[in-house]
Amino acid sequence: MILLFGRLLCSGYWPACLLLWFASCPGAKAGPGPGPEERARQLAAQMTLGEKADYLGGVRSMYIRGIPRLGIPEIKMSDGPLGVRQDEASTRYPAGAALAASWNPELARAEGVAMGRDCRARGVHILLAPGLNLHRIPVNGRNFEYLSGEDPFLAARMVVPFIEGVQSQGVMATAKHFAVNNQEFNRMSISAGVDERTLRELYLPAFEAAVKEAHVGAVMDAYNRLNGVFCTENAWLDRRMLREEWGFRGILMSDWSATHSVIPAFRNGIDLEMPSGEHFDQAHLVPLLRSGKLSVRQLNEKIVRVLSSLIRMGFFERPQRDASIPERDPASERTALAVAREGVVLLKNTAGTLPLDPARVRSVAVLGPAAHPGVPTGGGSSYVNPPHAVSVCDGLRAALGPGAKVDAFGVGAGSFGTSRFVCLDDRQQLVPGLRGEYFDNDEFRGPPAQVRTDAHVDFAWNDNGPFPHRLVSAFSIRWTGFFVPAQDGQHLLRARSDDAMRVYLDGQLVINDWEDHGSHTASQIQTLQAGRRYALKVEYRNRAGGAVAQFALAPIDVPAEVATYDAAVLCVGFSNATEGEGSDRTFDLPDNQDDLIAKVEKLNPRTVVVLFSGGAANAQPWIADAPAFLEAWYPGQEGGTAIAEILTGQVNPSGRLPISFDRNATDNPAMRNYPSSDHGSHVAYREGVYVGYRGYDQSRTEPLYPFGYGLSYTKFSYADLTVNRVPAGPAWEVSCRVTNSGEHAGSEVVQLYVTPPGREVDRPPKELKAFAKVTLEPDQQQTVTLMVKDQDLCFYDIKRHAWRLEPGRYLLRVGHSSRDLPVQAEIQEPIISQ
Ligand code: BGC
């Protein structure tokens, strides 16, 4: 007790100390004390009207304000969902899409626990994760963040343990972005037109499971409008569904600057406006409350909801920072590796290309923009700065051992922060990096306020700007130094900025993006000579608000010696420069990577293509000539190790696609309704429930790789499907025998799909309704039992506004993927009891 008392006192938690001290006094009444709601009500009763109004608006971008006189602590939030985003380094986990691809709910729980611990190590109370928006289209810039894939059942099964994991550590999780923020194009204003059945069957179930099963502490309303009304003030979404139907008692916050009104948002929507109270503050709310236009009762409900949610998490009882957890936690790094190992999906492997046999493959050329150093990730608020990142090249060196020749060719400009520059230091010595002169005005005026060497130009500052302990949002920076090409030929220069950037190479202006603009990328190709020292000057200016300054320079020509290696591992795809929050991405690989792949395939017959992306991309130009192909998503800081282990057979791949991998963007069932039905203000989800494999099945179109697909180095066979009614519940028990009939130990994702009678309404030809991941030794068999609940067989009957179990025969099929289901049985619903 004394120890705990001391710790709380030191951390400034004196009100908690007083409580603790009082409780420990002889004669103090034992007993449970008031519950969280009652305590919240007592606190609310002591707050002034102005205090209450202000409490509903965030402060300093990432906080709920504290009220010291009442012992209400300040609450710290952090993004999410690829790790705990702070200025300092923090474990970067694989993308949500990779976690979904593991089809392993227990791994989702482990990742939740690990992120929860990372939060506690940093004093973070609320993690702004998980992201649950369904992958409706392949080009959504944020698909990579979402652990939902394209299927609501998979999403719900993965998200519940993830949230439970986070919250088990005394950290509140946030289910975001509620709802249908399925594209970044015009996300701040676009209205998604979605019918009720589609919402209930596809886009809401993961949120519903987060609320009803995982008891998520917070939900974040999305930027967009749903059926004409902004999510942050949408009565149907926020009141009817979330609060009334699902019984959500937690905090409903806005996405950052997603609030557009005072009265509708207050009446119909959010409790908490983030990042600050532009609408929810004294100035706006108090007059409306005094005049009776807004109800004080509703204000009190919001206050009590927020406070009781925080109290329930224990935030008033203890310091949130747990110093016993290291900030760089080996347990978190192991979890990041475990997720990467199970998330990578092997999509093609012909003529035994993989695994690479270490006895025969002694030299490997690792190339492409994502090869080395580090591993890429998508851009935006999920970007986490990792303490280290193992590149595919690093991973292969470790996996193949000291005798092997593994060389990285930095071909292609991938992530910012990987280009190699040099500059002169104060003693005129060449050192890595560029010399940065930082001016506290936006026109390079006067002497720089700060001069330093930056290893890379890869910055995103919030409103405070780059100067420590000084708030300067109008500033300019000049970076100077040299670039010395390692090879002859074409090089790509890429500048991404908000507000403006220009680049000089040997005194010549080669990129001139000097008009004020939001974050975007300008590129240039230059032919450079190996070994020559090119003078480089990068100038940047920010006039106000958030600031992005990123620059990369890398060769894009393939060196001929790639032909001399036993194998080529080609790491291509997207990165924070080409895929991320704020805009959608291309379906085609950026920066002429198709040419790069074609050249490498021609030079080296044992070429393995490793794709880094949030989802499907155009593989048509090169897939026929690629002997092997892996989807790596964004595999996190340990990704290079996991990929190398899979390439060399130390780990048998067990990831399965949580999406349909489209052959052409136009095949995707939702793409014909993208990006907008009318020049940008509406997007009509005309495909309805026919998203992903539901749509591919309906139109009888073959995607390049179907939902649920993924190869293993072993083989699994299925037999003896039996179905029994579970006496205790409205459910079916489906069992089948799965055998590892190949030569390696491995894991199979056993997937069960249901074809409904579909006589009353049009229904998707099949839907995922159960799955399990099993690990088997060669020749080992296991009877796998899956449960299918009657509720999961229902469709949403729009006429009756209710879920309905259609009578008739249902076909249950079980197997490897949505298009390979070797065993089946039929059931009849409803069951007539004897
Ligand atoms: C994103 C959210 C994020 C928030 C805070 C917004 O731009 O949409 O996902 O949590 O910023 O960084």
Coordinates of N, CA and C and ligand atoms in Angstrom, one line a residue, residues 61-62 77-81 85 127-129 131 142 145-146 174 176-177 181 184 187-188 220-223 253-257 274-275 380-382 581-582, ligand 1:
S61 N -4.4 18.6 -29.6 CA -4.5 17.6 -30.7 C -4.9 16.2 -30.2
M62 N -4.4 15.8 -29.1 CA -4.4 14.4 -28.8 C -4.9 14.1 -27.3
M77 N -4.2 10.4 -25.9 CA -4.6 9.5 -27.0 C -3.4 9.3 -27.9
S78 N -3.4 8.3 -28.7 CA -2.4 8.1 -29.7 C -2.9 7.2 -30.8
D79 N -2.5 7.6 -32.1 CA -2.8 6.7 -33.2 C -1.9 5.4 -32.9
G80 N -2.2 4.3 -33.4 CA -3.0 3.6 -34.2 C -3.1 3.8 -35.7
P81 N -3.4 2.6 -36.4 CA -3.5 1.2 -35.8 C -2.2 0.3 -36.0
R85 N 1.7 5.6 -32.2 CA 2.4 6.7 -32.9 C 2.8 7.8 -31.9
L127 N -6.0 4.3 -27.3 CA -5.4 4.0 -28.6 C -6.4 4.2 -29.7
L128 N -6.0 4.9 -30.7 CA -7.0 5.2 -31.8 C -6.9 4.1 -32.9
A129 N -7.3 2.9 -32.4 CA -7.3 1.7 -33.2 C -8.3 0.8 -32.6
G131 N -8.8 0.0 -36.9 CA -9.6 0.6 -38.1 C -10.4 -0.6 -38.7
R142 N -6.4 3.9 -47.6 CA -6.2 3.5 -46.2 C -6.5 2.0 -46.0
E145 N -4.6 -0.1 -43.4 CA -4.7 0.1 -42.0 C -5.8 -0.9 -41.4
Y146 N -6.7 -1.3 -42.3 CA -8.0 -1.9 -41.7 C -7.8 -3.4 -41.6
T174 N -10.3 2.2 -29.7 CA -11.3 3.1 -30.5 C -11.6 2.4 -31.8
K176 N -12.8 2.6 -35.4 CA -12.9 3.7 -36.3 C -12.9 3.2 -37.7
H177 N -13.3 3.9 -38.7 CA -14.0 5.2 -38.7 C -15.4 4.9 -39.0
N181 N -16.2 4.8 -44.4 CA -15.1 5.7 -44.9 C -14.3 4.7 -45.7
E184 N -10.7 7.4 -49.7 CA -10.1 8.7 -49.3 C -10.5 9.8 -50.2
R187 N -12.9 12.5 -48.9 CA -13.5 11.9 -47.7 C -14.0 12.9 -46.7
M188 N -13.6 14.2 -46.8 CA -14.1 15.2 -45.9 C -15.5 15.6 -46.1
M220 N -14.9 6.2 -33.1 CA -14.6 7.4 -33.8 C -15.5 7.5 -35.0
D221 N -16.3 8.6 -35.1 CA -17.1 8.9 -36.2 C -16.2 9.3 -37.4
A222 N -16.6 8.9 -38.6 CA -15.8 9.1 -39.8 C -16.0 10.5 -40.3
Y223 N -15.1 10.9 -41.3 CA -15.2 12.2 -41.9 C -16.4 12.4 -42.8
M253 N -16.3 9.8 -30.3 CA -15.6 11.0 -30.6 C -15.6 11.2 -32.2
S254 N -15.3 12.5 -32.5 CA -15.2 12.7 -34.0 C -13.9 12.4 -34.5
D255 N -13.8 12.1 -35.8 CA -12.4 12.1 -36.4 C -11.9 13.5 -36.3
W256 N -10.6 13.7 -36.6 CA -10.0 15.0 -36.4 C -10.6 16.0 -37.4
S257 N -11.2 17.0 -36.9 CA -11.9 18.1 -37.6 C -13.0 17.5 -38.5
M274 N -12.9 16.2 -31.6 CA -11.4 16.2 -31.6 C -11.0 16.9 -32.9
P275 N -9.8 17.5 -33.0 CA -8.8 17.5 -31.9 C -9.1 18.7 -30.9
G380 N 0.4 8.6 -43.5 CA -0.7 9.2 -42.8 C -0.6 9.0 -41.3
S381 N -1.8 9.1 -40.6 CA -1.8 9.1 -39.2 C -1.3 7.8 -38.6
S382 N -1.3 6.7 -39.4 CA -0.9 5.4 -38.8 C 0.6 5.2 -38.8
E581 N -3.1 7.8 -46.2 CA -4.3 8.6 -45.8 C -4.4 9.9 -46.6
G582 N -5.6 10.3 -46.9 CA -5.8 11.6 -47.6 C -6.1 11.5 -49.0
Ligands
BGC1 C1 -7.5 10.1 -39.1 C2 -7.7 9.2 -37.8 C3 -6.7 9.5 -36.8 C4 -6.7 11.0 -36.5 C5 -5.7 11.4 -35.4 C6 -7.3 11.5 -38.7 O1 -6.8 12.2 -39.9 O2 -8.5 9.9 -40.0 O3 -7.7 7.9 -38.2 O4 -6.9 8.8 -35.7 O5 -6.4 11.7 -37.7 O6 -4.4 11.4 -35.9

